[in-house]
Amino acid sequence: MTQCRSNGAALYAAVSMLLVGCVNPPPAPGLMDLLDRPAERSLAEGMRAYDDAQYASAEKALRAALVLPLSNPRDRATAHKLLAFIQCTSDRLATCETEFRAARQVDPGFALNRAEAGHPQWGPVYRRLFP
């Protein structure tokens, strides 16, 4: 009798695992799904404007993305990081510091990569805040 219960439990566990494997998780949102969201669309616009050296447009779009708001902490940190870069290159160092702090606050794992941290304009500000 004990052997039957043991085999039954093992069978139940095996069937359960098979059934769980048959359930497909919902697909991750695609790029077009994300761009349908106003905050994510503003972030993408801000990133594109930043890459095109259109800093006034980038700042406006990035601030809009933060107000809408962005739901992902890494996305919010990216918006703050780019705003920090814009502030530092415009010699608004106090605001640059504020943006770096905000990036770290929303995403405790936020860090500049090696090339970014070595930049002559914002690198010293970042390294002073986060040695």
Short mmCIF file of C-alpha atoms in Angstrom, two decimals:
data_model
loop_
_atom_site.label_atom_id
_atom_site.label_comp_id
_atom_site.label_asym_id
_atom_site.label_seq_id
_atom_site.Cartn_x
_atom_site.Cartn_y
_atom_site.Cartn_z
CA MET A 1 0.00 0.00 0.00
CA THR A 2 2.85 2.39 0.86
CA GLN A 3 4.46 1.63 -2.50
CA CYS A 4 1.20 2.59 -4.29
CA ARG A 5 0.99 5.91 -2.48
CA SER A 6 4.63 6.61 -3.25
CA ASN A 7 4.14 5.77 -6.93
CA GLY A 8 0.92 7.78 -7.00
CA ALA A 9 2.67 10.84 -5.54
CA ALA A 10 5.48 10.48 -8.05
CA LEU A 11 2.98 10.15 -10.90
CA TYR A 12 1.06 13.19 -9.68
CA ALA A 13 4.29 15.21 -9.50
CA ALA A 14 5.33 14.11 -13.00
CA VAL A 15 1.93 14.94 -14.51
CA SER A 16 1.91 18.31 -12.75
CA MET A 17 5.32 19.15 -14.16
CA LEU A 18 4.21 18.17 -17.65
CA LEU A 19 1.09 20.30 -17.40
CA VAL A 20 3.04 23.29 -16.15
CA GLY A 21 5.40 22.87 -19.07
CA CYS A 22 2.46 22.99 -21.47
CA VAL A 23 1.28 26.36 -20.25
CA ASN A 24 2.95 29.05 -22.30
CA PRO A 25 3.82 32.21 -20.45
CA PRO A 26 2.51 35.37 -22.04
CA PRO A 27 4.94 36.79 -24.58
CA ALA A 28 7.16 39.63 -23.46
CA PRO A 29 6.00 42.98 -24.81
CA GLY A 30 7.55 43.84 -28.13
CA LEU A 31 9.07 47.14 -29.12
CA MET A 32 5.87 48.31 -30.79
CA ASP A 33 3.91 47.46 -27.62
CA LEU A 34 6.30 49.56 -25.58
CA LEU A 35 6.22 52.46 -28.01
CA ASP A 36 2.44 52.53 -27.67
CA ARG A 37 3.03 53.65 -24.08
CA PRO A 38 3.46 57.43 -23.86
CA ALA A 39 6.28 57.36 -21.28
CA GLU A 40 8.33 54.77 -23.17
CA ARG A 41 7.73 56.63 -26.45
CA SER A 42 9.01 59.84 -24.81
CA LEU A 43 12.08 58.00 -23.52
CA ALA A 44 12.83 56.68 -27.01
CA GLU A 45 12.36 60.19 -28.47
CA GLY A 46 14.64 61.63 -25.82
CA MET A 47 17.32 59.03 -26.46
CA ARG A 48 17.13 59.64 -30.20
CA ALA A 49 17.32 63.43 -29.74
CA TYR A 50 20.28 63.02 -27.37
CA ASP A 51 22.09 60.83 -29.90
CA ASP A 52 21.41 63.50 -32.56
CA ALA A 53 22.85 66.22 -30.26
CA GLN A 54 19.43 67.89 -30.02
CA TYR A 55 19.83 68.45 -26.31
CA ALA A 56 16.90 70.83 -25.73
CA SER A 57 14.52 68.37 -27.40
CA ALA A 58 16.12 65.47 -25.55
CA GLU A 59 15.71 67.19 -22.20
CA LYS A 60 12.05 67.97 -22.88
CA ALA A 61 11.25 64.38 -23.96
CA LEU A 62 13.21 62.81 -21.08
CA ARG A 63 11.47 64.99 -18.50
CA ALA A 64 8.10 64.12 -20.06
CA ALA A 65 8.96 60.40 -19.83
CA LEU A 66 9.68 60.78 -16.12
CA VAL A 67 6.43 62.66 -15.46
CA LEU A 68 4.18 60.26 -17.40
CA PRO A 69 5.84 58.09 -15.64
CA LEU A 70 8.14 55.33 -16.84
CA SER A 71 7.29 52.10 -15.04
CA ASN A 72 10.68 50.38 -15.26
CA PRO A 73 13.35 51.55 -12.78
CA ARG A 74 16.16 51.02 -15.29
CA ASP A 75 14.32 53.16 -17.82
CA ARG A 76 13.86 55.92 -15.23
CA ALA A 77 17.57 55.68 -14.35
CA THR A 78 18.47 55.97 -18.04
CA ALA A 79 16.35 59.11 -18.39
CA HIS A 80 18.03 60.63 -15.32
CA LYS A 81 21.48 59.62 -16.60
CA LEU A 82 20.97 61.34 -19.94
CA LEU A 83 19.58 64.40 -18.17
CA ALA A 84 22.72 64.39 -15.99
CA PHE A 85 24.89 64.28 -19.11
CA ILE A 86 22.98 67.22 -20.60
CA GLN A 87 23.26 69.20 -17.36
CA CYS A 88 26.99 68.54 -16.99
CA THR A 89 27.75 69.54 -20.57
CA SER A 90 25.78 72.75 -19.97
CA ASP A 91 27.85 73.55 -16.83
CA ARG A 92 24.84 73.05 -14.56
CA LEU A 93 26.79 70.86 -12.17
CA ALA A 94 24.37 71.00 -9.23
CA THR A 95 21.54 69.79 -11.45
CA CYS A 96 23.86 67.19 -12.95
CA GLU A 97 24.51 65.84 -9.45
CA THR A 98 20.79 65.83 -8.71
CA GLU A 99 20.10 63.75 -11.81
CA PHE A 100 22.83 61.23 -10.99
CA ARG A 101 21.45 60.88 -7.46
CA ALA A 102 17.94 60.42 -8.85
CA ALA A 103 19.21 57.68 -11.18
CA ARG A 104 20.76 55.81 -8.26
CA GLN A 105 17.66 56.34 -6.12
CA VAL A 106 15.27 54.79 -8.65
CA ASP A 107 17.71 52.01 -9.56
CA PRO A 108 20.17 51.11 -6.77
CA GLY A 109 22.19 49.12 -9.33
CA PHE A 110 22.68 52.16 -11.55
CA ALA A 111 26.28 52.71 -12.61
CA LEU A 112 27.99 54.32 -15.55
CA ASN A 113 30.02 52.07 -17.77
CA ARG A 114 33.76 52.59 -17.89
CA ALA A 115 33.70 54.90 -20.93
CA GLU A 116 30.89 57.02 -19.48
CA ALA A 117 32.60 57.29 -16.08
CA GLY A 118 35.78 58.45 -17.81
CA HIS A 119 34.10 61.29 -19.67
CA PRO A 120 35.84 64.62 -18.93
CA GLN A 121 32.63 66.56 -18.26
CA TRP A 122 30.37 64.26 -16.25
CA GLY A 123 32.86 61.63 -15.14
CA PRO A 124 34.36 63.73 -12.32
CA VAL A 125 30.88 64.60 -11.01
CA TYR A 126 29.80 60.96 -11.06
CA ARG A 127 33.01 59.69 -9.45
CA ARG A 128 32.75 62.30 -6.69
CA LEU A 129 29.19 61.18 -5.91
CA PHE A 130 29.80 57.44 -6.21
CA PRO A 131 33.49 56.74 -5.55
#
